[in-house]
Amino acid sequence: QVQVQESGPGLVKPSETLSLTCTVSGGSISTYYWSWIRQPPGKGLEWIAFIYYSGTNYNPSLNSRVTISVDTSKNQVSLKLRSVTAADTAVYYCARDSEMAFDYWGQGTLVTVSS
Amino acid sequence: DIQMTQSPSTLSASVGDRVTITCRASQSISNWLAWYQQKPGKAPKLLIYKASSLESGVPSRFSGSGSGTEFTLTISSLQPEDFATYYCQQYNSDSRTFGQGTKLEIK
């Protein structure tokens, strides 16, 4: 059974870089696409980016500030979001992207942007 | 970018009711659409993929239909555990987009 776990700081200062890690167990990370998705408190879901064996794609609204990467040796996917503001406060989810849907999700991690 | 619009935003219904949620895409997405259920404090759960395929373990009272730009999620007989927020999501080779969500409330 695939399990997905997000980790990272729960508090980030404005203008700094948000860094999160997604650790996958129960399956190889290299055979699937993986996405980051976020959800501001009380609001809807927003896809951020995905990564696959031969590349990445980003939400155009975040493209200039986001980097997604993978470490196959650790079975981990990482997210970096630069120059954060209060609008980036959200629960951040990592999910397996089967190219048909997000079928396995982590429980999410709340990141608050505040000084 | 492909935009997804769900209606209604809020739906009040009773246990046993049949309900339908609609999702419209700003351009044709063939059948590349998924539906999710989300309960407070939890990650979304996949219900339907490829517009009408039921994810393993999901009750058969959930069904999806549509293609092109218009899609529906139907719950044939609401159960107490079905009161939640539902999202549609499109996927294509370059991006994924979610609808804004439909909150299903107890009448």
Coordinates of C-alpha atoms in Angstrom, one line a residue:
Chain A
Q1 CA 0.0 0.0 0.0
V2 CA 1.4 3.4 -1.0
Q3 CA 1.8 5.9 1.8
V4 CA 2.6 9.5 1.3
Q5 CA 3.9 11.9 4.1
E6 CA 4.6 15.6 3.8
S7 CA 7.1 17.3 6.1
G8 CA 8.6 20.7 6.6
P9 CA 8.4 23.9 8.7
G10 CA 5.0 25.0 9.8
L11 CA 5.9 28.6 9.9
V12 CA 7.8 30.7 7.2
K13 CA 8.5 34.4 7.3
P14 CA 7.3 36.6 4.5
S15 CA 9.8 36.9 1.5
E16 CA 11.5 33.7 2.5
T17 CA 11.4 30.3 0.8
L18 CA 9.0 27.6 1.7
S19 CA 10.6 24.1 1.5
L20 CA 8.6 20.9 1.8
T21 CA 9.4 17.2 1.4
C22 CA 7.2 14.4 0.4
T23 CA 8.3 10.9 1.4
V24 CA 6.7 7.9 -0.3
S25 CA 6.7 4.4 0.9
G26 CA 5.2 1.2 -0.4
G27 CA 6.2 1.9 -4.0
S28 CA 8.8 3.4 -6.3
I29 CA 8.6 7.1 -6.8
S30 CA 10.1 6.9 -10.3
T31 CA 7.3 5.1 -12.0
Y32 CA 4.6 7.7 -11.5
Y33 CA 4.0 11.4 -11.8
W34 CA 3.9 13.3 -8.4
S35 CA 2.1 16.6 -7.7
W36 CA 1.9 19.2 -5.1
I37 CA -1.5 20.7 -4.3
R38 CA -2.4 23.4 -1.8
Q39 CA -5.5 24.6 0.0
P40 CA -5.7 27.9 1.8
P41 CA -7.8 27.8 5.0
G42 CA -11.5 27.6 4.1
K43 CA -10.9 27.7 0.4
G44 CA -10.6 25.3 -2.6
L45 CA -7.8 23.2 -4.0
E46 CA -5.0 24.6 -6.2
W47 CA -2.6 22.4 -8.2
I48 CA 1.0 23.7 -7.9
A49 CA 3.2 21.5 -10.0
F50 CA 4.0 17.9 -11.1
I51 CA 7.2 16.0 -11.8
Y52 CA 7.7 12.9 -13.8
Y53 CA 10.7 10.9 -15.1
S54 CA 11.4 13.3 -17.9
G55 CA 10.3 16.7 -16.7
T56 CA 8.2 19.0 -14.8
N57 CA 5.1 21.3 -15.2
Y58 CA 4.0 24.2 -13.2
N59 CA 0.8 26.2 -12.6
P60 CA 1.4 29.3 -14.6
S61 CA 0.2 31.5 -11.7
L62 CA 3.1 30.2 -9.6
N63 CA 5.6 29.2 -12.2
S64 CA 8.2 31.9 -11.5
R65 CA 8.4 31.1 -7.8
V66 CA 8.2 27.3 -7.7
T67 CA 10.6 24.4 -8.1
I68 CA 9.7 20.8 -7.8
S69 CA 12.4 18.1 -7.7
V70 CA 12.8 14.4 -6.9
D71 CA 15.4 12.3 -5.1
T72 CA 14.8 8.7 -6.2
S73 CA 17.5 7.4 -3.8
K74 CA 15.3 8.6 -0.9
N75 CA 11.9 8.2 -2.6
Q76 CA 11.2 11.8 -2.0
V77 CA 9.6 14.7 -3.9
S78 CA 10.5 18.3 -2.8
L79 CA 8.8 21.6 -3.3
K80 CA 10.4 25.1 -3.0
L81 CA 8.2 28.2 -3.2
R82 CA 10.2 31.5 -3.1
S83 CA 9.2 35.0 -1.9
V84 CA 6.2 33.8 0.1
T85 CA 3.5 36.1 1.3
A86 CA 0.5 35.6 3.6
A87 CA -1.4 34.5 0.5
D88 CA 0.8 31.3 0.4
T89 CA -0.6 30.2 3.8
A90 CA -2.2 26.9 3.1
V91 CA -2.3 23.2 3.7
Y92 CA 0.1 21.7 1.2
Y93 CA -0.6 18.2 -0.1
C94 CA 1.6 15.8 -2.0
A95 CA -0.2 13.3 -4.2
R96 CA 0.5 10.5 -6.6
D97 CA -0.6 11.6 -10.1
S98 CA -1.6 8.6 -12.1
E99 CA -2.2 10.8 -15.2
M100 CA -5.9 10.1 -14.7
A101 CA -6.3 11.4 -11.2
F102 CA -4.6 12.0 -7.8
D103 CA -5.1 8.5 -6.3
Y104 CA -2.9 8.6 -3.2
W105 CA -2.6 11.7 -1.0
G106 CA -0.6 12.6 2.1
Q107 CA -2.5 14.0 5.1
G108 CA -1.2 17.5 4.3
T109 CA 0.9 19.9 6.2
L110 CA -0.2 23.4 7.2
V111 CA 2.3 26.2 6.4
T112 CA 1.7 29.6 7.8
V113 CA 3.4 32.6 6.4
S114 CA 3.9 35.2 9.2
S115 CA 6.6 37.3 10.7
Chain B
D1 CA -5.4 27.6 -19.1
I2 CA -8.5 25.3 -18.7
Q3 CA -10.9 26.7 -16.2
M4 CA -13.4 24.4 -14.3
T5 CA -16.7 25.7 -13.0
Q6 CA -18.9 23.7 -10.6
S7 CA -22.5 24.2 -9.8
P8 CA -24.1 24.7 -7.4
S9 CA -21.6 26.0 -4.9
T10 CA -23.8 24.8 -2.0
L11 CA -26.4 22.1 -2.1
S12 CA -28.8 21.2 0.7
A13 CA -30.3 17.7 0.7
S14 CA -31.7 15.0 2.9
V15 CA -30.6 11.4 3.5
G16 CA -32.0 9.3 0.8
D17 CA -32.1 12.1 -1.8
R18 CA -30.6 11.8 -5.3
V19 CA -28.3 14.7 -6.0
T20 CA -26.3 15.8 -9.0
I21 CA -23.3 18.2 -9.2
T22 CA -22.3 19.7 -12.5
C23 CA -18.8 20.6 -13.7
R24 CA -18.1 22.5 -16.9
A25 CA -14.7 22.9 -18.6
S26 CA -13.7 26.1 -20.5
Q27 CA -12.6 23.8 -23.4
S28 CA -13.0 20.2 -24.3
I29 CA -11.1 17.8 -22.1
S30 CA -12.5 14.6 -23.6
N31 CA -13.1 12.4 -20.6
W32 CA -10.1 13.5 -18.6
L33 CA -12.0 14.4 -15.5
A34 CA -11.9 13.2 -11.9
W35 CA -14.2 13.8 -8.8
Y36 CA -13.1 14.0 -5.2
Q37 CA -14.8 14.0 -1.8
Q38 CA -13.3 16.0 1.0
K39 CA -14.3 16.1 4.6
P40 CA -13.1 18.7 7.1
G41 CA -9.5 18.3 8.1
K42 CA -8.9 15.5 5.7
A43 CA -7.2 15.0 2.4
P44 CA -9.5 14.7 -0.7
K45 CA -10.5 11.2 -1.6
L46 CA -10.7 10.0 -5.2
L47 CA -14.2 8.9 -6.2
I48 CA -14.3 8.9 -10.0
Y49 CA -11.6 9.0 -12.7
K50 CA -11.9 9.2 -16.5
A51 CA -15.3 10.9 -16.0
S52 CA -17.2 7.7 -15.2
S53 CA -14.8 5.0 -13.8
L54 CA -15.5 4.3 -10.1
E55 CA -12.4 4.1 -8.0
S56 CA -11.9 0.8 -6.1
G57 CA -13.7 0.7 -2.8
V58 CA -16.0 3.6 -3.6
P59 CA -19.8 2.8 -3.1
S60 CA -21.8 2.2 -6.2
R61 CA -24.2 5.0 -5.3
F62 CA -21.6 7.4 -6.7
S63 CA -21.5 7.7 -10.5
G64 CA -20.0 10.1 -13.0
S65 CA -20.9 10.9 -16.6
G66 CA -20.1 13.4 -19.4
S67 CA -17.5 14.2 -21.9
G68 CA -16.1 17.2 -23.7
T69 CA -17.0 20.2 -21.6
E70 CA -19.9 19.1 -19.4
F71 CA -19.8 16.5 -16.6
T72 CA -21.9 15.4 -13.7
L73 CA -21.4 13.5 -10.4
T74 CA -24.5 11.8 -9.1
I75 CA -25.1 10.3 -5.7
S76 CA -28.2 8.0 -6.1
S77 CA -29.3 7.9 -2.4
L78 CA -27.5 10.1 0.0
Q79 CA -26.1 8.6 3.2
P80 CA -25.1 10.5 6.3
E81 CA -21.4 10.0 5.5
D82 CA -21.8 11.7 2.1
F83 CA -22.2 15.2 3.5
A84 CA -18.9 16.8 2.4
T85 CA -17.3 19.0 -0.2
Y86 CA -16.9 17.7 -3.7
Y87 CA -14.4 18.8 -6.3
C88 CA -14.0 18.1 -10.0
Q89 CA -10.5 18.2 -11.6
Q90 CA -9.3 18.1 -15.2
Y91 CA -6.0 16.7 -16.3
N92 CA -4.2 17.1 -19.5
S93 CA -0.6 16.7 -20.6
D94 CA 0.4 20.2 -19.3
S95 CA -1.7 21.0 -16.3
R96 CA -4.4 20.0 -13.8
T97 CA -7.2 22.3 -12.6
F98 CA -9.8 21.9 -9.9
G99 CA -13.3 23.3 -9.8
Q100 CA -14.1 25.6 -6.9
G101 CA -16.0 22.9 -5.0
T102 CA -19.6 22.1 -4.0
K103 CA -20.5 21.8 -0.4
L104 CA -23.2 19.3 0.2
E105 CA -25.1 20.1 3.4
I106 CA -27.8 18.4 5.4
K107 CA -31.2 20.0 4.8

